[in-house]
Amino acid sequence: SSRRRHTRYISVTGVQTCALPILSVYLFMHHPPFTIYNKQMDSIGFEPKDKFWQIIEQYKNVKHIFFGHVHLPICGIYNGTGYSSTRGTNHQIALLPKDDNTFFNSNEQSTYSIVHITHHQVNCIIHEYLNEENAYSCSVPLKEEYES
């Protein structure tokens, strides 16, 4: 079954990656590994959540989890690990569906994220790429620290 395959994959790669305690680990995955309290997305979410967290909680070096799938901008902390997602690149899911049995889309802007990771910072810039025609110059000189 696909659930058994996922469990095996998580067990092997999770232990190999997280077992290096000197490294900070940043996970990029499709599904969020926890409930997001949106019935539409949670009904087709990541499984097995409990097995995933059994592996992750053995190590303290998983710093942040980036995920997609939910087509909603979400960020927070789960069991001490930061997480974030952004809207989708093709369609958006309505935050508050009208009923539990139908998926509803919304007309919000599509986005993608650019992630910068350094020893001291994780910075996630969300870009509404379909809105670039509204950009304008404000003629403010750049500080030296930003110039390349």
Coordinates of N, CA, C and O in Angstrom, one line a residue:
S1 N 0.8 -1.2 0.0 CA 0.0 0.0 0.0 C 0.9 1.2 0.0 O 2.0 1.2 0.4
S2 N 0.3 2.4 -0.4 CA 1.1 3.6 -0.5 C 1.4 4.1 0.9 O 2.5 4.7 1.1
R3 N 0.6 3.8 1.9 CA 0.9 4.2 3.3 C 2.1 3.5 3.8 O 3.0 4.1 4.5
R4 N 2.3 2.2 3.5 CA 3.4 1.5 3.9 C 4.7 2.1 3.2 O 5.7 2.2 3.9
R5 N 4.6 2.4 2.0 CA 5.7 3.0 1.2 C 6.1 4.3 1.9 O 7.3 4.5 2.1
H6 N 5.2 5.1 2.2 CA 5.5 6.4 2.8 C 6.2 6.2 4.1 O 7.2 6.9 4.5
T7 N 5.7 5.3 4.9 CA 6.3 5.1 6.3 C 7.7 4.6 6.1 O 8.6 5.1 6.8
R8 N 8.0 3.7 5.2 CA 9.3 3.2 5.0 C 10.2 4.3 4.5 O 11.3 4.5 5.0
Y9 N 9.8 5.1 3.6 CA 10.5 6.3 3.0 C 10.9 7.2 4.1 O 12.0 7.7 4.3
I10 N 9.9 7.6 4.9 CA 10.1 8.6 6.0 C 11.1 8.0 7.0 O 12.0 8.7 7.4
S11 N 11.0 6.7 7.4 CA 11.9 6.1 8.3 C 13.3 6.2 7.9 O 14.2 6.5 8.6
V12 N 13.6 5.8 6.7 CA 15.0 5.7 6.2 C 15.5 7.1 6.0 O 16.6 7.5 6.5
T13 N 14.9 8.0 5.2 CA 15.4 9.3 4.9 C 15.4 10.2 6.2 O 16.3 11.0 6.4
G14 N 14.4 10.1 7.0 CA 14.3 10.9 8.2 C 15.5 10.6 9.1 O 16.1 11.5 9.6
V15 N 15.7 9.4 9.4 CA 16.8 9.0 10.3 C 18.2 9.4 9.7 O 19.0 10.0 10.4
Q16 N 18.4 9.2 8.4 CA 19.6 9.5 7.8 C 19.9 11.0 7.8 O 21.0 11.4 8.1
T17 N 18.9 11.8 7.5 CA 19.1 13.2 7.5 C 19.2 13.8 8.9 O 20.1 14.6 9.1
C18 N 18.3 13.5 9.7 CA 18.2 14.1 11.0 C 19.3 13.6 12.0 O 19.5 14.2 13.0
A19 N 19.9 12.5 11.7 CA 20.9 11.9 12.6 C 22.2 12.6 12.6 O 23.1 12.3 13.3
L20 N 22.4 13.6 11.8 CA 23.6 14.4 11.8 C 23.3 15.7 12.7 O 22.9 16.7 12.2
P21 N 23.6 15.6 14.0 CA 23.2 16.6 14.9 C 23.9 18.0 14.7 O 23.4 19.0 15.1
I22 N 25.0 18.0 13.9 CA 25.7 19.3 13.7 C 25.0 20.1 12.6 O 25.4 21.2 12.4
L23 N 24.1 19.5 11.9 CA 23.5 20.1 10.7 C 22.1 20.7 11.2 O 21.4 20.0 11.9
S24 N 21.8 21.8 10.6 CA 20.4 22.3 10.8 C 19.6 21.7 9.6 O 20.1 21.8 8.4
V25 N 18.5 21.2 9.8 CA 17.7 20.5 8.7 C 16.5 21.3 8.4 O 15.7 21.8 9.3
Y26 N 16.3 21.6 7.1 CA 15.1 22.3 6.6 C 14.4 21.3 5.7 O 15.0 20.9 4.7
L27 N 13.1 21.0 6.0 CA 12.4 20.0 5.2 C 11.5 20.7 4.2 O 10.8 21.7 4.6
F28 N 11.5 20.3 3.0 CA 10.6 20.8 2.0 C 9.7 19.6 1.6 O 10.2 18.6 1.1
M29 N 8.4 19.7 1.7 CA 7.5 18.6 1.4 C 6.2 19.1 0.8 O 5.9 20.3 0.9
H30 N 5.5 18.2 0.2 CA 4.2 18.6 -0.4 C 3.1 18.8 0.6 O 2.5 19.9 0.7
H31 N 2.8 17.8 1.4 CA 1.7 17.9 2.4 C 2.2 18.4 3.7 O 3.3 18.0 4.1
P32 N 1.4 19.2 4.4 CA 1.8 19.5 5.8 C 1.7 18.2 6.7 O 0.7 17.5 6.5
P33 N 2.6 18.0 7.6 CA 2.6 16.8 8.4 C 1.8 16.9 9.7 O 2.1 16.4 10.7
F34 N 0.7 17.7 9.6 CA -0.2 17.9 10.8 C -1.5 18.4 10.3 O -1.6 18.8 9.1
T35 N -2.5 18.5 11.1 CA -3.8 19.1 10.8 C -3.7 20.6 10.7 O -3.1 21.2 11.5
I36 N -4.3 21.1 9.7 CA -4.3 22.6 9.5 C -5.7 23.2 9.8 O -5.9 24.4 9.7
Y37 N -6.6 22.4 10.2 CA -8.0 22.8 10.6 C -8.8 23.4 9.4 O -9.5 24.3 9.5
N38 N -8.5 22.8 8.2 CA -9.3 23.1 7.0 C -9.8 21.7 6.5 O -9.0 20.9 6.1
K39 N -11.1 21.5 6.7 CA -11.6 20.1 6.4 C -11.3 19.7 5.0 O -11.1 18.5 4.7
Q40 N -11.3 20.6 4.0 CA -11.1 20.3 2.7 C -9.7 19.7 2.5 O -9.5 18.6 1.9
M41 N -8.7 20.4 3.0 CA -7.3 19.9 2.9 C -6.9 18.8 3.8 O -6.2 17.9 3.5
D42 N -7.4 18.8 5.1 CA -7.1 17.8 6.0 C -7.6 16.4 5.6 O -7.0 15.4 5.9
S43 N -8.7 16.4 4.8 CA -9.3 15.1 4.3 C -8.4 14.4 3.3 O -8.6 13.2 3.1
I44 N -7.5 15.1 2.7 CA -6.6 14.5 1.7 C -5.1 14.8 2.1 O -4.3 15.0 1.3
G45 N -4.9 14.9 3.4 CA -3.6 15.3 3.9 C -2.6 14.2 4.0 O -2.8 13.0 3.6
F46 N -1.5 14.5 4.6 CA -0.3 13.6 4.8 C -0.6 12.5 5.8 O -1.2 12.7 6.8
E47 N -0.2 11.3 5.4 CA -0.3 10.2 6.4 C 0.9 9.4 6.2 O 1.5 9.3 5.1
P48 N 1.5 8.8 7.2 CA 1.1 8.8 8.6 C 1.7 9.9 9.4 O 2.9 9.9 9.6
K49 N 0.9 10.8 9.9 CA 1.4 11.9 10.6 C 2.2 11.5 11.9 O 3.3 12.0 12.2
D50 N 1.6 10.5 12.6 CA 2.2 10.1 13.9 C 3.6 9.5 13.6 O 4.5 9.8 14.4
K51 N 3.8 8.7 12.6 CA 5.1 8.1 12.3 C 6.1 9.2 12.0 O 7.3 9.1 12.4
F52 N 5.7 10.2 11.2 CA 6.6 11.3 10.8 C 7.1 12.0 12.0 O 8.3 12.2 12.2
W53 N 6.2 12.3 13.0 CA 6.6 13.1 14.2 C 7.4 12.2 15.1 O 8.2 12.7 15.9
Q54 N 7.2 10.9 15.2 CA 8.0 10.0 16.0 C 9.4 10.1 15.6 O 10.3 10.1 16.4
I55 N 9.7 10.2 14.3 CA 11.1 10.3 13.8 C 11.6 11.7 14.0 O 12.7 11.8 14.6
I56 N 10.9 12.7 13.7 CA 11.3 14.1 13.8 C 11.6 14.5 15.2 O 12.6 15.1 15.5
E57 N 10.8 14.0 16.2 CA 11.0 14.4 17.6 C 12.2 13.8 18.2 O 12.6 14.2 19.3
Q58 N 12.8 12.8 17.6 CA 14.0 12.2 18.1 C 15.2 13.1 18.0 O 16.2 13.0 18.7
Y59 N 15.1 14.1 17.1 CA 16.2 15.0 16.8 C 15.7 16.4 17.1 O 14.6 16.8 16.9
K60 N 16.6 17.3 17.4 CA 16.3 18.7 17.7 C 16.8 19.6 16.6 O 16.9 20.8 16.8
N61 N 17.3 19.1 15.5 CA 17.9 19.9 14.5 C 17.0 20.2 13.3 O 17.5 20.9 12.3
V62 N 15.8 19.8 13.3 CA 14.8 20.2 12.2 C 14.3 21.6 12.6 O 13.6 21.8 13.6
K63 N 14.7 22.6 11.8 CA 14.5 24.0 12.2 C 13.2 24.5 11.6 O 12.5 25.4 12.2
H64 N 12.8 24.0 10.4 CA 11.7 24.6 9.7 C 11.2 23.6 8.7 O 12.0 22.8 8.1
I65 N 9.9 23.6 8.5 CA 9.2 22.7 7.4 C 8.5 23.6 6.5 O 7.7 24.4 6.9
F66 N 8.8 23.5 5.2 CA 8.1 24.3 4.1 C 7.2 23.2 3.4 O 7.6 22.1 3.1
F67 N 6.0 23.6 3.2 CA 5.1 22.7 2.5 C 4.1 23.5 1.5 O 4.0 24.7 1.6
G68 N 3.5 22.7 0.7 CA 2.5 23.3 -0.2 C 1.2 22.6 0.0 O 0.7 22.5 1.1
H69 N 0.6 22.1 -1.1 CA -0.7 21.4 -1.1 C -1.9 22.1 -0.6 O -3.0 22.0 -1.2
V70 N -1.8 23.0 0.4 CA -3.0 23.6 1.0 C -3.4 24.8 0.2 O -4.6 25.3 0.5
H71 N -2.6 25.4 -0.6 CA -2.9 26.6 -1.4 C -3.4 27.8 -0.5 O -4.2 28.6 -0.9
L72 N -2.9 27.8 0.7 CA -3.2 28.9 1.7 C -1.9 29.3 2.3 O -1.0 28.5 2.6
P73 N -1.7 30.6 2.6 CA -0.6 31.1 3.3 C -0.7 30.7 4.8 O -1.7 31.2 5.5
I74 N 0.1 29.9 5.3 CA 0.1 29.4 6.7 C 1.5 29.5 7.3 O 2.4 29.1 6.6
C75 N 1.6 29.9 8.5 CA 2.9 29.8 9.2 C 2.6 29.6 10.7 O 1.5 29.9 11.2
G76 N 3.6 29.0 11.4 CA 3.4 28.8 12.8 C 4.5 27.9 13.3 O 5.6 27.8 12.7
I77 N 4.3 27.3 14.5 CA 5.2 26.4 15.1 C 4.5 25.2 15.6 O 3.4 25.3 16.2
Y78 N 5.0 24.0 15.3 CA 4.4 22.8 15.7 C 5.4 22.0 16.5 O 6.5 21.7 15.9
N79 N 5.2 21.7 17.7 CA 6.1 21.0 18.6 C 7.5 21.6 18.5 O 8.5 20.8 18.5
G80 N 7.6 22.9 18.5 CA 8.9 23.5 18.5 C 9.6 23.7 17.1 O 10.6 24.3 17.0
T81 N 8.9 23.2 16.1 CA 9.5 23.3 14.7 C 8.6 24.3 13.9 O 7.4 24.2 13.8
G82 N 9.3 25.4 13.4 CA 8.6 26.3 12.5 C 8.1 25.7 11.2 O 8.7 24.8 10.7
Y83 N 7.1 26.3 10.7 CA 6.6 25.8 9.4 C 5.9 27.0 8.6 O 5.5 28.0 9.2
S84 N 5.9 26.8 7.3 CA 5.2 27.8 6.5 C 4.8 27.3 5.1 O 5.4 26.3 4.7
S85 N 3.8 27.9 4.5 CA 3.4 27.5 3.2 C 2.9 28.8 2.5 O 2.8 29.9 3.2
T86 N 2.6 28.7 1.3 CA 2.1 29.9 0.5 C 0.9 29.4 -0.3 O 0.6 28.3 -0.4
R87 N 0.3 30.4 -1.0 CA -0.8 30.1 -1.9 C -0.2 29.3 -3.1 O 1.0 29.2 -3.3
G88 N -1.1 28.7 -3.8 CA -0.7 27.9 -5.0 C -0.3 28.7 -6.2 O -0.5 29.9 -6.2
T89 N 0.3 28.0 -7.2 CA 0.7 28.7 -8.4 C -0.4 28.7 -9.5 O -0.3 29.4 -10.5
N90 N -1.4 27.8 -9.3 CA -2.4 27.7 -10.3 C -3.9 28.0 -9.8 O -4.7 28.5 -10.6
H91 N -4.2 27.7 -8.6 CA -5.5 28.1 -8.0 C -5.4 28.2 -6.5 O -4.4 27.7 -5.9
Q92 N -6.4 28.8 -5.9 CA -6.4 29.0 -4.4 C -7.6 28.3 -3.9 O -8.7 28.2 -4.5
I93 N -7.5 27.9 -2.6 CA -8.5 27.2 -1.9 C -9.2 28.2 -1.0 O -8.5 29.0 -0.3
A94 N -10.5 28.3 -1.0 CA -11.2 29.2 -0.1 C -10.9 28.8 1.4 O -10.9 27.6 1.7
L95 N -10.7 29.8 2.2 CA -10.4 29.6 3.6 C -11.5 29.0 4.3 O -11.4 28.0 5.1
L96 N -12.7 29.5 4.1 CA -13.9 29.0 4.8 C -14.9 28.4 3.8 O -15.7 29.1 3.2
P97 N -14.9 27.1 3.6 CA -15.8 26.5 2.6 C -17.2 26.6 3.1 O -17.5 26.7 4.3
K98 N -18.1 26.6 2.1 CA -19.6 26.7 2.4 C -20.1 25.4 3.0 O -21.1 25.4 3.6
D99 N -19.5 24.3 2.6 CA -19.9 23.0 3.2 C -18.7 22.1 3.3 O -17.7 22.4 2.7
D100 N -18.8 20.9 3.9 CA -17.7 20.0 4.1 C -17.5 19.1 3.0 O -16.5 18.4 3.0
N101 N -18.4 19.0 2.0 CA -18.3 18.0 1.0 C -17.8 18.6 -0.4 O -17.7 17.8 -1.3
T102 N -17.6 19.9 -0.5 CA -17.3 20.5 -1.8 C -16.0 21.3 -1.6 O -15.9 22.1 -0.6
F103 N -15.1 21.2 -2.6 CA -13.9 22.1 -2.6 C -14.3 23.4 -3.2 O -14.9 23.5 -4.3
F104 N -14.0 24.5 -2.6 CA -14.2 25.9 -3.1 C -12.9 26.6 -3.4 O -12.1 26.6 -2.5
N105 N -12.8 27.1 -4.5 CA -11.6 27.9 -4.9 C -11.9 29.4 -4.6 O -13.1 29.8 -4.4
S106 N -10.8 30.2 -4.5 CA -11.0 31.6 -4.4 C -10.2 32.4 -5.4 O -9.5 31.7 -6.2
N107 N -10.4 33.7 -5.6 CA -9.8 34.4 -6.6 C -8.5 35.2 -6.1 O -8.2 36.2 -6.7
E108 N -7.9 34.7 -5.1 CA -6.7 35.4 -4.6 C -5.5 35.2 -5.6 O -5.5 34.3 -6.4
Q109 N -4.5 36.1 -5.5 CA -3.4 36.0 -6.4 C -2.6 34.7 -6.2 O -2.4 34.2 -5.0
S110 N -2.1 34.2 -7.2 CA -1.1 33.0 -7.2 C 0.2 33.5 -6.6 O 0.6 34.7 -6.9
T111 N 0.9 32.7 -5.9 CA 2.2 33.0 -5.4 C 3.2 31.9 -5.4 O 2.8 30.7 -5.6
Y112 N 4.5 32.3 -5.3 CA 5.5 31.3 -4.9 C 6.4 32.0 -3.9 O 6.3 33.2 -3.7
S113 N 7.3 31.2 -3.3 CA 8.1 31.8 -2.2 C 9.6 31.6 -2.6 O 10.0 30.6 -3.2
I114 N 10.4 32.6 -2.2 CA 11.8 32.5 -2.3 C 12.3 32.4 -0.9 O 12.0 33.3 0.0
V115 N 13.1 31.4 -0.6 CA 13.6 31.2 0.8 C 15.1 31.4 0.8 O 15.9 30.9 0.0
H116 N 15.5 32.3 1.8 CA 16.9 32.5 2.0 C 17.2 32.0 3.4 O 16.6 32.3 4.4
I117 N 18.2 31.1 3.5 CA 18.6 30.5 4.7 C 20.1 30.8 5.0 O 20.9 30.5 4.1
T118 N 20.4 31.4 6.2 CA 21.7 31.6 6.6 C 21.9 30.9 8.0 O 21.0 30.4 8.5
H119 N 23.1 31.1 8.5 CA 23.3 30.5 9.9 C 22.4 31.2 10.9 O 22.2 30.6 12.0
H120 N 22.0 32.4 10.7 CA 21.3 33.2 11.7 C 19.8 33.5 11.3 O 19.1 34.0 12.2
Q121 N 19.4 33.1 10.1 CA 18.0 33.6 9.7 C 17.4 32.7 8.6 O 18.1 32.1 7.8
V122 N 16.1 32.5 8.7 CA 15.3 31.9 7.6 C 14.4 33.0 7.2 O 13.6 33.6 8.0
N123 N 14.4 33.4 5.9 CA 13.6 34.5 5.4 C 12.8 33.9 4.2 O 13.4 33.4 3.3
C124 N 11.5 34.0 4.3 CA 10.6 33.5 3.3 C 9.9 34.7 2.6 O 9.1 35.3 3.3
I125 N 10.2 35.0 1.4 CA 9.6 36.1 0.7 C 8.5 35.5 -0.2 O 8.7 34.6 -1.1
I126 N 7.3 36.0 0.0 CA 6.1 35.5 -0.8 C 5.9 36.5 -2.0 O 5.8 37.7 -1.8
H127 N 5.9 35.9 -3.2 CA 5.9 36.8 -4.4 C 4.6 36.5 -5.2 O 4.3 35.4 -5.6
E128 N 3.8 37.6 -5.4 CA 2.6 37.5 -6.2 C 3.0 37.8 -7.6 O 2.9 38.9 -8.1
Y129 N 3.5 36.8 -8.3 CA 4.1 37.0 -9.6 C 3.2 37.5 -10.7 O 3.6 38.0 -11.7
L130 N 1.9 37.3 -10.6 CA 0.9 37.8 -11.6 C 0.6 39.3 -11.4 O -0.1 39.8 -12.2
N131 N 1.2 39.9 -10.4 CA 0.9 41.3 -10.0 C 2.1 42.2 -10.4 O 2.1 43.3 -9.9
E132 N 3.0 41.7 -11.2 CA 4.2 42.5 -11.4 C 4.0 43.8 -12.2 O 4.7 44.7 -12.2
E133 N 2.9 43.8 -13.0 CA 2.6 45.0 -13.8 C 2.3 46.2 -12.9 O 2.3 47.3 -13.3
N134 N 2.0 46.0 -11.6 CA 1.7 47.0 -10.7 C 2.9 47.6 -10.0 O 2.8 48.4 -9.1
A135 N 4.1 47.0 -10.3 CA 5.3 47.5 -9.6 C 5.7 48.9 -10.2 O 5.4 49.2 -11.3
Y136 N 6.2 49.7 -9.3 CA 6.6 51.1 -9.8 C 7.9 51.5 -9.0 O 8.2 51.0 -8.0
S137 N 8.6 52.4 -9.6 CA 9.9 52.9 -9.1 C 9.6 53.9 -8.0 O 8.7 54.8 -8.2
C138 N 10.3 53.8 -6.9 CA 10.1 54.9 -5.9 C 11.4 55.6 -5.7 O 11.5 56.5 -4.8
S139 N 12.5 55.4 -6.5 CA 13.7 56.1 -6.5 C 14.4 56.3 -5.2 O 14.8 57.4 -4.8
V140 N 14.4 55.3 -4.4 CA 15.1 55.4 -3.1 C 16.5 54.7 -3.3 O 16.6 53.6 -3.7
P141 N 17.6 55.4 -2.9 CA 18.9 54.8 -3.1 C 19.1 53.6 -2.2 O 18.6 53.6 -1.0
L142 N 19.8 52.6 -2.7 CA 20.0 51.4 -1.9 C 21.2 51.7 -0.9 O 22.1 52.4 -1.1
K143 N 21.0 51.1 0.3 CA 22.1 51.1 1.3 C 23.2 50.2 0.8 O 23.0 49.2 0.1
E144 N 24.5 50.5 1.2 CA 25.6 49.7 0.7 C 25.4 48.2 1.0 O 25.8 47.4 0.2
E145 N 24.9 47.9 2.2 CA 24.8 46.5 2.5 C 23.9 45.7 1.6 O 24.0 44.5 1.5
Y146 N 23.1 46.3 0.8 CA 22.2 45.6 -0.1 C 22.7 45.6 -1.5 O 22.3 44.9 -2.4
E147 N 23.7 46.4 -1.8 CA 24.2 46.5 -3.2 C 25.1 45.3 -3.4 O 25.8 44.8 -2.6
S148 N 25.1 44.8 -4.7 CA 25.9 43.6 -5.0 C 27.2 44.0 -5.7 O 27.4 45.1 -6.1

